[in-house]
PDB file of C-alpha atoms in Angstrom:
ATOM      1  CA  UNK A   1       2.555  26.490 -17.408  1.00 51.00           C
ATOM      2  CA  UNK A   2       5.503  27.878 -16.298  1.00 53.00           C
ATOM      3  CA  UNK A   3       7.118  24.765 -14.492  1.00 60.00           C
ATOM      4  CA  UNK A   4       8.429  21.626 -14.791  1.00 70.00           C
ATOM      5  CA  UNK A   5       5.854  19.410 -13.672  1.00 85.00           C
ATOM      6  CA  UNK A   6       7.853  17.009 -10.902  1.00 93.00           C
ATOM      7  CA  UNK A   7       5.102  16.640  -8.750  1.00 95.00           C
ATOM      8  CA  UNK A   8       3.613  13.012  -9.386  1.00 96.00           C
ATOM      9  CA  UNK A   9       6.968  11.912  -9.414  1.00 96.00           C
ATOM     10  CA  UNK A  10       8.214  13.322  -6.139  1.00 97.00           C
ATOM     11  CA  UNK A  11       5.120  12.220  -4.626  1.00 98.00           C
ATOM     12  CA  UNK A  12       5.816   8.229  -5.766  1.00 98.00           C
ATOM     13  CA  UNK A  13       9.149   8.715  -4.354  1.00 99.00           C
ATOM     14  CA  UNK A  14       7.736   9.802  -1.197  1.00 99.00           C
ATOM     15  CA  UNK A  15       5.592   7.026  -1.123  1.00 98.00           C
ATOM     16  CA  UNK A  16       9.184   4.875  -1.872  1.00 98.00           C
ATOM     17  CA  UNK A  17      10.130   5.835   1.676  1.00 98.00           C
ATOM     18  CA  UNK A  18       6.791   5.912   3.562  1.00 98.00           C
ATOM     19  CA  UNK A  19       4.379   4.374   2.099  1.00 98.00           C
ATOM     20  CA  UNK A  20       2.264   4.335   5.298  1.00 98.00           C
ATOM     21  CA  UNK A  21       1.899   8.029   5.794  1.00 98.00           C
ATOM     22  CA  UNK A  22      -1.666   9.332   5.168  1.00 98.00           C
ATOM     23  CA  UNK A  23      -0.911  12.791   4.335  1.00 98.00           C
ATOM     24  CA  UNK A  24       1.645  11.111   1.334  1.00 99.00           C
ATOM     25  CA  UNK A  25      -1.290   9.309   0.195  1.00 99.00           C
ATOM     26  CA  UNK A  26      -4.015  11.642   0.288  1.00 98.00           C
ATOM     27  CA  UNK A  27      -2.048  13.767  -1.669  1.00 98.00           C
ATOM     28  CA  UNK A  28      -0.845  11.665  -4.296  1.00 98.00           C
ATOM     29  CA  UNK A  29      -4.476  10.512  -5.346  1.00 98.00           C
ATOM     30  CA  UNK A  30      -4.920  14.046  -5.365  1.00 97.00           C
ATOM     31  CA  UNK A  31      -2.106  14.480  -7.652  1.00 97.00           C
ATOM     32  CA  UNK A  32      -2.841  11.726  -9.992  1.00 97.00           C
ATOM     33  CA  UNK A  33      -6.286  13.253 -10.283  1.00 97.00           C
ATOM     34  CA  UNK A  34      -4.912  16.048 -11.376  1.00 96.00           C
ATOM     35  CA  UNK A  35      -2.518  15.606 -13.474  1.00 94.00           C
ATOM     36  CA  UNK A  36      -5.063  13.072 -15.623  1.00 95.00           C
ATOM     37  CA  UNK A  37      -7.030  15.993 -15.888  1.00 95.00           C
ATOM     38  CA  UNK A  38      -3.897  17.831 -17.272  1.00 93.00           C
ATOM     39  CA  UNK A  39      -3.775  20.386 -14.310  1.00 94.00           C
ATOM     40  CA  UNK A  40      -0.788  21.522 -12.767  1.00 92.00           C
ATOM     41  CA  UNK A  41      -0.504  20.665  -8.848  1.00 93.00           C
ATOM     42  CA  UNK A  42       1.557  24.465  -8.465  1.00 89.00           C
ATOM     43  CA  UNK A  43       2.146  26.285  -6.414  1.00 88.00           C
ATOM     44  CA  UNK A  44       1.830  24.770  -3.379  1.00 89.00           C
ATOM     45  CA  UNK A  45       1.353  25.740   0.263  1.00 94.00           C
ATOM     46  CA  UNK A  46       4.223  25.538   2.831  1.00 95.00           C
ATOM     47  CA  UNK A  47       1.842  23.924   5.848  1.00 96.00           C
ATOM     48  CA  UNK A  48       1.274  21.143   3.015  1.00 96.00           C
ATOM     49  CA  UNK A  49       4.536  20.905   1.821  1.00 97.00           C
ATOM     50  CA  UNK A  50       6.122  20.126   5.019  1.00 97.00           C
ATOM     51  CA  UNK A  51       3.829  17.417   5.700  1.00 97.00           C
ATOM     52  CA  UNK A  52       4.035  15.721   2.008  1.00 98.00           C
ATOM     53  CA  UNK A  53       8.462  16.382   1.078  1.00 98.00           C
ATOM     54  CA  UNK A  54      10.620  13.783   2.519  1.00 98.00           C
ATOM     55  CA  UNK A  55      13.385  16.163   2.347  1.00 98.00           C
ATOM     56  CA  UNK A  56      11.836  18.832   4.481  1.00 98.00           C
ATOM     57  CA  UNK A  57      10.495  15.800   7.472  1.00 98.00           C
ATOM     58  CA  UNK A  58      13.918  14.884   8.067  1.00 98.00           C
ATOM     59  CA  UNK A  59      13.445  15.455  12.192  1.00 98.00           C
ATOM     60  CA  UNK A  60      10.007  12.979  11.684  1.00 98.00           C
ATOM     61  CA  UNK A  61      10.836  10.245  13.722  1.00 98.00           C
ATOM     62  CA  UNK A  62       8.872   7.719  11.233  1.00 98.00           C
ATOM     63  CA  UNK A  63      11.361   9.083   8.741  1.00 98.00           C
ATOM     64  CA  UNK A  64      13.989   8.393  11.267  1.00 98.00           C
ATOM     65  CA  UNK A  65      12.376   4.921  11.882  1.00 97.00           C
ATOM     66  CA  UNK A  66      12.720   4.504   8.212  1.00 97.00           C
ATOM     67  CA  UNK A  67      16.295   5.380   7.620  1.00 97.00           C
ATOM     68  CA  UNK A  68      17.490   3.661  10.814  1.00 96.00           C
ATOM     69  CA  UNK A  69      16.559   0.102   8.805  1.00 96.00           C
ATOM     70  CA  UNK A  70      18.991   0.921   6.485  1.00 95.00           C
ATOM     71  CA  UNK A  71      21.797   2.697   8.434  1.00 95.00           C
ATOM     72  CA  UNK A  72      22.081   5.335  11.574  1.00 94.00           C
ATOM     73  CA  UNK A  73      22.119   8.428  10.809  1.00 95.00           C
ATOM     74  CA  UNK A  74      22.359  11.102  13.832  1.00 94.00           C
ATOM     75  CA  UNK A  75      21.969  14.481  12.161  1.00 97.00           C
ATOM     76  CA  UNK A  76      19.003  15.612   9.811  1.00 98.00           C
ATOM     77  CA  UNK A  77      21.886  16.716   7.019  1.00 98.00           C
ATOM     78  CA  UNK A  78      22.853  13.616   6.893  1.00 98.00           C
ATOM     79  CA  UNK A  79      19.557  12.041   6.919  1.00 98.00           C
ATOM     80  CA  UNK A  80      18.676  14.815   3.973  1.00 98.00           C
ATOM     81  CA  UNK A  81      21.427  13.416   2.102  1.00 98.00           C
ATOM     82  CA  UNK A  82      21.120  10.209   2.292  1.00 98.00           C
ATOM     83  CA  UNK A  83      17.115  10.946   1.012  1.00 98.00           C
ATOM     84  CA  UNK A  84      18.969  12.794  -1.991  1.00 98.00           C
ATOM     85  CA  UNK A  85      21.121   9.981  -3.184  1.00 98.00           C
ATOM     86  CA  UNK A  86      18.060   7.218  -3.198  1.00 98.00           C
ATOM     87  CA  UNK A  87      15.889   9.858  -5.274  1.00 98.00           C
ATOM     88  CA  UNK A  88      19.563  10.270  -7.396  1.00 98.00           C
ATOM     89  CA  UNK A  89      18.913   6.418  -7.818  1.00 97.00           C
ATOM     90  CA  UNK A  90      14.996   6.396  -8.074  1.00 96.00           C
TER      91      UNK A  90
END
């Protein structure tokens, strides 16, 4: 193939911060199935991708919900940053 394969591990850190969210799920069974089968999970499709990356949600109010927990955060760069340093720790 000619990428890295990050997938099932973004997906289990999207499950980290919602582990609720059907779409996160759904696609990390699908994920796991795949990649047991040795099958890439690339490329990807945008429509998919903004339901399924953290990073790209960061207006989602669950998300919001989420990160308010832990501390308030106002503005979605700083909500995408603090998403970057717990996958820096994950």
């Amino acid at each position: 193939c000619c990428a890295h394969e990050y997938t099932l591990s973004n997906m289990k850190f999207a499950l980290s911060i919602l582990p609720h969210d059907l779409s996160i799920n759904d696609y990390y069974r699908k994920v796991k199935e795949l990649r047991a089968k040795n099958q890439i999970t690339l490329p990807v499709i945008l429509k998919n991708e903004r339901q399924i990356n953290v990073f790209l949600r960061t207006e989602d109010i669950d998300l919001i919900n989420v990160i308010n927990e832990e501390t308030l955060l106002q503005q979605p760069e700083e909500r995408f940053a603090w998403l970057r340093s717990k996958k820096d720790r994950f």
